[in-house]
Coordinates of C-alpha atoms and ligand atoms in Angstrom, one line a residue:
M1 CA -20.3 -9.7 -1.6
E2 CA -20.3 -9.6 2.0
P3 CA -19.0 -6.7 3.9
I4 CA -16.3 -7.1 6.5
L5 CA -15.8 -3.5 7.0
E6 CA -17.9 -0.7 7.1
L7 CA -16.7 3.2 7.6
S8 CA -19.5 5.9 7.3
G9 CA -19.0 9.4 7.6
L10 CA -15.5 8.6 9.8
S11 CA -13.6 11.7 10.8
K12 CA -10.7 12.5 12.8
V13 CA -9.6 15.8 13.9
Y14 CA -6.6 15.7 16.5
P15 CA -6.3 18.1 19.1
G16 CA -4.7 21.0 17.8
G17 CA -7.6 21.3 15.0
L18 CA -5.7 18.8 12.5
T19 CA -8.3 17.1 10.3
A20 CA -6.7 13.8 9.7
L21 CA -9.7 11.8 8.2
D22 CA -12.3 14.0 6.8
N23 CA -16.1 12.0 6.1
V24 CA -14.8 8.9 4.8
D25 CA -17.1 6.2 3.5
L26 CA -15.5 2.8 2.6
T27 CA -16.8 -0.7 2.3
I28 CA -14.1 -3.5 2.3
N29 CA -15.5 -7.2 1.2
K30 CA -14.8 -10.2 3.0
G31 CA -11.5 -11.8 1.1
E32 CA -10.1 -8.8 -0.9
V33 CA -6.7 -7.2 -0.8
F34 CA -7.5 -3.7 -0.4
A35 CA -4.4 -0.8 -0.9
L36 CA -4.9 2.4 0.6
L37 CA -2.5 4.7 -1.2
G38 CA -1.4 7.9 -0.4
P39 CA 1.4 10.5 0.3
N40 CA 2.7 11.2 3.8
G41 CA 0.3 12.6 6.3
A42 CA -2.3 11.4 4.2
G43 CA -4.3 9.7 7.1
K44 CA -3.7 6.0 6.2
T45 CA -2.1 5.6 10.0
T46 CA -5.0 7.4 11.4
L47 CA -7.6 5.1 9.6
I48 CA -6.1 2.2 10.7
G49 CA -6.1 3.4 13.9
A50 CA -9.5 4.0 14.0
V51 CA -10.4 0.4 13.2
C52 CA -7.9 -1.0 15.2
G53 CA -8.7 1.0 18.5
L54 CA -5.8 3.2 18.7
V55 CA -7.3 6.5 17.6
R56 CA -10.8 7.7 18.6
P57 CA -12.9 8.7 15.8
T58 CA -14.3 12.4 16.0
S59 CA -17.1 11.6 14.3
G60 CA -18.8 8.7 12.0
S61 CA -19.2 4.9 12.7
I62 CA -17.0 1.9 12.2
R63 CA -18.5 -1.7 11.9
A64 CA -16.5 -5.0 11.9
F65 CA -18.0 -8.1 10.9
G66 CA -21.6 -6.7 11.4
H67 CA -20.6 -4.9 15.1
D68 CA -20.7 -1.4 15.6
L69 CA -17.1 -0.9 17.3
A70 CA -18.4 2.0 19.2
S71 CA -20.5 -0.4 21.1
D72 CA -19.3 -3.8 20.5
W73 CA -15.6 -3.5 20.1
R74 CA -14.5 -6.9 21.9
R75 CA -16.2 -9.2 19.5
A76 CA -14.7 -7.3 16.2
R77 CA -11.1 -6.9 18.3
N78 CA -9.8 -10.5 18.4
R79 CA -10.6 -10.9 14.6
I80 CA -8.4 -8.0 13.6
G81 CA -4.8 -8.2 13.3
L82 CA -2.2 -5.0 12.9
V83 CA 0.9 -4.6 11.9
P84 CA 2.2 -1.4 12.7
Q85 CA 4.3 1.0 10.7
E86 CA 6.6 1.9 13.4
L87 CA 8.8 -1.2 14.8
S88 CA 7.8 -0.9 18.0
T89 CA 8.1 -4.3 20.0
D90 CA 9.4 -5.6 22.8
M91 CA 13.0 -5.6 21.8
F92 CA 14.3 -7.7 24.8
E93 CA 12.1 -10.4 23.8
P94 CA 13.0 -14.0 22.2
V95 CA 10.8 -14.2 19.1
H96 CA 9.3 -17.3 20.0
R97 CA 7.8 -15.9 23.3
A98 CA 6.6 -12.5 21.8
V99 CA 4.5 -14.4 19.2
S100 CA 3.0 -16.9 21.5
Y101 CA 2.5 -13.9 24.1
S102 CA 0.4 -12.4 21.2
R103 CA -1.8 -15.3 20.7
G104 CA -2.3 -15.1 24.4
L105 CA -3.2 -11.5 24.4
F106 CA -6.3 -12.2 22.3
G107 CA -7.5 -14.8 24.9
L108 CA -6.5 -17.9 22.4
A109 CA -5.2 -21.1 24.1
P110 CA -1.5 -21.6 23.5
D111 CA -1.2 -23.6 20.6
R112 CA 2.9 -24.6 19.7
D113 CA 1.8 -25.8 16.2
R114 CA 0.1 -23.0 15.4
I115 CA 3.1 -20.6 16.3
E116 CA 5.8 -22.9 14.7
E117 CA 3.5 -22.9 11.5
I118 CA 3.6 -19.2 11.5
L119 CA 7.5 -19.0 12.4
R120 CA 8.3 -21.4 9.3
S121 CA 6.1 -19.3 7.0
L122 CA 7.9 -16.4 7.9
S123 CA 11.2 -18.0 7.7
L124 CA 11.7 -17.3 11.4
W125 CA 12.0 -20.7 13.1
D126 CA 15.6 -20.8 13.0
K127 CA 15.5 -17.6 15.1
R128 CA 12.9 -18.5 17.5
D129 CA 15.1 -18.1 20.8
E130 CA 17.0 -15.2 19.3
R131 CA 16.0 -11.8 21.0
I132 CA 14.3 -9.4 18.4
M133 CA 17.1 -6.6 19.2
A134 CA 19.6 -8.6 17.7
L135 CA 17.6 -9.3 14.4
S136 CA 18.1 -7.3 10.8
G137 CA 15.2 -4.8 10.3
G138 CA 13.3 -7.2 7.9
M139 CA 13.5 -9.8 10.3
K140 CA 12.0 -7.8 12.9
R141 CA 9.4 -6.9 10.7
R142 CA 8.8 -10.5 10.0
V143 CA 8.0 -10.5 13.8
L144 CA 5.4 -7.9 13.6
I145 CA 3.8 -10.0 11.0
A146 CA 4.1 -13.2 13.0
K147 CA 2.8 -11.0 16.2
A148 CA 0.0 -10.0 13.9
L149 CA -0.7 -13.6 12.6
A150 CA -0.6 -15.1 16.1
H151 CA -4.2 -14.8 17.1
E152 CA -5.1 -16.0 13.3
P153 CA -7.2 -12.7 12.4
D154 CA -9.6 -12.5 9.5
L155 CA -9.0 -8.9 8.7
L156 CA -5.5 -8.0 8.6
F157 CA -3.9 -4.3 8.3
L158 CA -0.4 -4.0 7.2
D159 CA 0.5 -0.4 7.9
E160 CA 3.3 0.5 4.9
P161 CA 4.9 -3.1 5.3
T162 CA 7.5 -2.2 2.7
A163 CA 8.5 1.1 3.4
G164 CA 12.3 1.4 3.7
V165 CA 12.9 -2.3 3.1
D166 CA 15.2 -4.0 0.8
V167 CA 13.8 -5.5 -2.5
E168 CA 14.5 -9.3 -1.2
L169 CA 12.4 -8.4 1.8
R170 CA 9.6 -6.6 -0.4
K171 CA 9.2 -9.8 -2.6
G172 CA 9.0 -11.8 0.7
M173 CA 6.1 -9.4 2.0
W174 CA 4.3 -9.8 -1.1
A175 CA 4.5 -13.4 -0.9
I176 CA 3.2 -13.5 2.4
V177 CA 0.3 -11.2 1.3
D178 CA -0.5 -13.7 -1.2
T179 CA -0.5 -16.4 1.3
M180 CA -2.9 -14.9 3.5
R181 CA -5.3 -14.2 0.6
E182 CA -5.3 -17.9 -0.4
R183 CA -6.4 -18.5 3.1
G184 CA -9.0 -16.1 2.9
V185 CA -7.9 -13.7 5.0
T186 CA -8.9 -9.9 4.4
I187 CA -6.3 -7.6 3.8
I188 CA -6.1 -3.7 3.9
L189 CA -2.7 -2.5 3.2
T190 CA -1.3 1.0 3.2
T191 CA 1.5 2.0 0.9
H192 CA 2.6 5.1 -1.0
Y193 CA 4.5 2.9 -3.9
I194 CA 1.8 2.8 -6.7
E195 CA 3.6 -0.4 -7.9
E196 CA 3.1 -2.2 -4.8
A197 CA -0.7 -1.4 -5.2
E198 CA -0.6 -2.5 -8.6
L199 CA 1.1 -5.8 -7.7
M200 CA -0.9 -6.9 -4.7
A201 CA -4.4 -5.2 -4.3
D202 CA -7.7 -6.3 -5.8
R203 CA -9.1 -2.6 -5.4
V204 CA -7.3 0.6 -4.5
G205 CA -8.5 3.7 -2.5
I206 CA -6.5 6.8 -2.7
I207 CA -6.3 9.1 0.1
N208 CA -5.3 12.7 0.5
R209 CA -5.4 15.1 3.1
G210 CA -8.1 12.7 5.1
K211 CA -10.3 12.6 2.1
L212 CA -10.9 9.3 0.0
L213 CA -10.3 10.9 -3.1
M214 CA -11.8 7.5 -5.0
V215 CA -12.0 3.9 -4.7
D216 CA -11.9 1.8 -7.7
Q217 CA -11.1 -1.9 -8.7
K218 CA -7.0 -1.6 -9.6
D219 CA -7.0 -2.2 -13.0
A220 CA -9.4 0.5 -14.0
M221 CA -7.6 2.8 -11.3
M222 CA -4.4 2.4 -13.1
A223 CA -5.7 2.4 -16.2
R224 CA -7.0 6.0 -15.2
L225 CA -4.2 7.1 -13.6
G226 CA -1.0 6.0 -15.0
R227 CA 1.1 8.1 -16.6
T228 CA 4.1 7.8 -18.6
E229 CA 6.7 10.6 -19.2
A230 CA 9.9 10.6 -21.7
H231 CA 12.5 13.4 -22.1
I232 CA 14.2 12.8 -25.6
T233 CA 17.3 14.6 -25.8
L234 CA 17.9 15.3 -29.6
A235 CA 21.3 15.5 -31.5
R236 CA 20.4 18.7 -33.3
P237 CA 17.6 21.4 -31.6
L238 CA 14.2 21.6 -33.7
S239 CA 12.7 25.1 -34.5
A240 CA 9.1 23.6 -34.4
L241 CA 7.6 20.0 -34.0
P242 CA 7.9 18.0 -37.1
S243 CA 4.4 16.9 -38.8
E244 CA 5.8 13.0 -38.7
I245 CA 5.3 13.3 -34.8
A246 CA 2.3 15.7 -34.4
R247 CA 0.0 12.3 -33.6
F248 CA 1.9 11.7 -30.6
P249 CA 1.2 13.6 -27.4
V250 CA 4.5 15.7 -27.2
E251 CA 5.9 18.8 -26.8
L252 CA 9.4 20.5 -27.5
E253 CA 11.0 22.2 -24.7
P254 CA 12.1 25.7 -24.6
G255 CA 15.4 25.5 -26.7
G256 CA 14.5 22.6 -28.9
E257 CA 16.9 20.2 -28.0
V258 CA 14.2 17.9 -25.8
L259 CA 11.2 16.1 -26.8
C260 CA 8.9 15.8 -23.9
Y261 CA 6.2 12.9 -24.4
R262 CA 3.4 12.6 -21.6
G263 CA 0.7 10.1 -22.3
G264 CA 0.0 6.3 -21.7
D265 CA -2.4 5.0 -19.3
G266 CA -0.7 2.9 -16.8
T267 CA -1.6 0.0 -18.7
G268 CA 2.0 -0.1 -20.9
K269 CA 0.3 1.9 -23.5
G270 CA 2.8 4.7 -22.6
K271 CA 5.9 2.6 -23.2
A272 CA 4.5 1.0 -26.3
E273 CA 4.0 4.9 -27.6
V274 CA 7.1 6.1 -26.8
A275 CA 8.8 3.1 -28.7
A276 CA 6.7 4.2 -31.7
L277 CA 7.6 7.6 -31.1
T278 CA 11.3 6.7 -31.6
K279 CA 10.6 4.8 -34.7
A280 CA 8.8 7.6 -36.3
L281 CA 11.7 9.8 -35.3
I282 CA 14.2 7.6 -37.2
A283 CA 12.1 7.5 -40.1
A284 CA 11.8 11.3 -40.1
D285 CA 15.5 11.6 -40.0
I286 CA 15.7 13.1 -36.3
D287 CA 18.5 11.9 -34.6
Y288 CA 18.4 11.6 -31.0
V289 CA 21.0 11.0 -28.2
G290 CA 19.4 10.2 -25.1
I291 CA 15.7 8.9 -23.6
D292 CA 14.5 9.4 -20.0
T293 CA 11.4 7.2 -19.4
R294 CA 9.5 7.3 -16.1
E295 CA 6.1 6.5 -14.8
S296 CA 4.2 9.1 -13.0
S297 CA 4.6 9.3 -9.1
L298 CA 1.5 9.0 -6.9
E299 CA 2.5 12.8 -6.0
E300 CA 2.1 14.0 -9.7
I301 CA -1.2 11.6 -9.8
F302 CA -2.5 13.4 -7.1
V303 CA -1.8 17.0 -8.6
S304 CA -3.4 15.9 -11.8
L305 CA -6.7 14.7 -10.0
L306 CA -7.3 17.6 -8.3
G307 CA -6.2 19.6 -11.0
E308 CA -9.1 17.9 -13.2
G309 CA -11.5 18.6 -10.5
K310 CA -12.1 14.8 -10.1
A311 CA -11.5 15.2 -6.3
A312 CA -14.9 15.8 -5.2
Ligands
ADP1 N1 -1.1 11.9 17.6 C1 -1.3 13.0 16.3 N2 -1.5 14.1 17.0 C2 -1.8 15.4 16.2 N3 -1.4 15.0 14.6 C3 -1.1 14.0 14.4 C4 -1.3 12.5 15.0 N4 -1.0 11.5 14.4 C5 -1.0 11.9 12.8 N5 -1.2 13.4 13.0 C6 -1.4 14.1 11.7 O1 -2.5 13.7 11.0 C7 -2.1 13.6 9.6 C8 -2.2 12.3 9.3 O2 -1.5 11.7 10.0 P1 -1.1 9.9 9.4 O3 -2.3 9.0 9.9 O4 -0.1 9.3 10.3 O5 -1.0 9.8 7.9 P2 -0.3 8.8 7.1 O6 -0.2 7.3 8.0 O7 -0.9 8.4 5.7 O8 1.4 9.1 6.6 C9 -1.0 13.9 9.7 O9 -0.8 15.5 9.5 C10 0.0 13.7 10.9 O10 0.9 14.9 11.0
MG2 MG1 1.3 6.2 8.1

């Protein structure tokens, strides 16, 4: 596999002393979709900023397309696109002009057909003459994507592309990522939605407090990290766990009215096991009045990761 981006020993300490990136090593291969998962403040935007020339690293090196960014910035820059997290764009500009201008910024010749293609693919063509400020939040975000695609980047960063957007737009965003992937664009996206990483990424990296805790193929990662939790409210309290359900990873909550299942592995095993557990309860004549099932959050996964000492 051909590396397209290589971070080594990358650190960023902001003035004031906050370590936002702590010795990050990461190699991204050509054509992959890589999701950087982490809670707010983990360092995701800082990492992207370092590659995109918006944040000056404190130490470490970045190579993109085989060029060292510290000495050869210009040769890599026009092959990188960024869709920023914040909606900061020229709000008074009409859509078409803003996108054409972005292309020009990178020294590419004007190309009306290419801009039209981009705007059409993002369902913005009908809005091309509207001012950006007049568009809905979702459309504004699509304008940011159009701007990032205007110079036909080979490496595209999407910084929390679906944070705070509605379900419809989120699906649209996923479709856009798929189209880009088919064109061979390498994509690095950040998210704090584990489902999003699961849906879109080939590989996932987990970052917390500036440290890249683990990087793995998505399937392997989800199988390792995912957990299902189910609270089963019983019709009558139990004084002890009945032997019929002892084979399940369950605990009786204090009071005996709630059975808590914690298990599974992110591959659907947890849900299947909860279904089997409910059958076993019925077979054992234990009535229940409610089941509340949920998948673990990223924060919980972090806690368990750190707790198990895997975060070296
Ligand atoms: N310009 C800055 N000056 C000082 N601290 C910053 C700056 N930008 C970000 N930080 C801090 O660095 C940490 C990482 O921030 P950021 O990279 O934005 O995280 P994320 O994108 O994962 O939410 C946070 O604690 C944030 O408050
Ligand atoms: Mg961020």
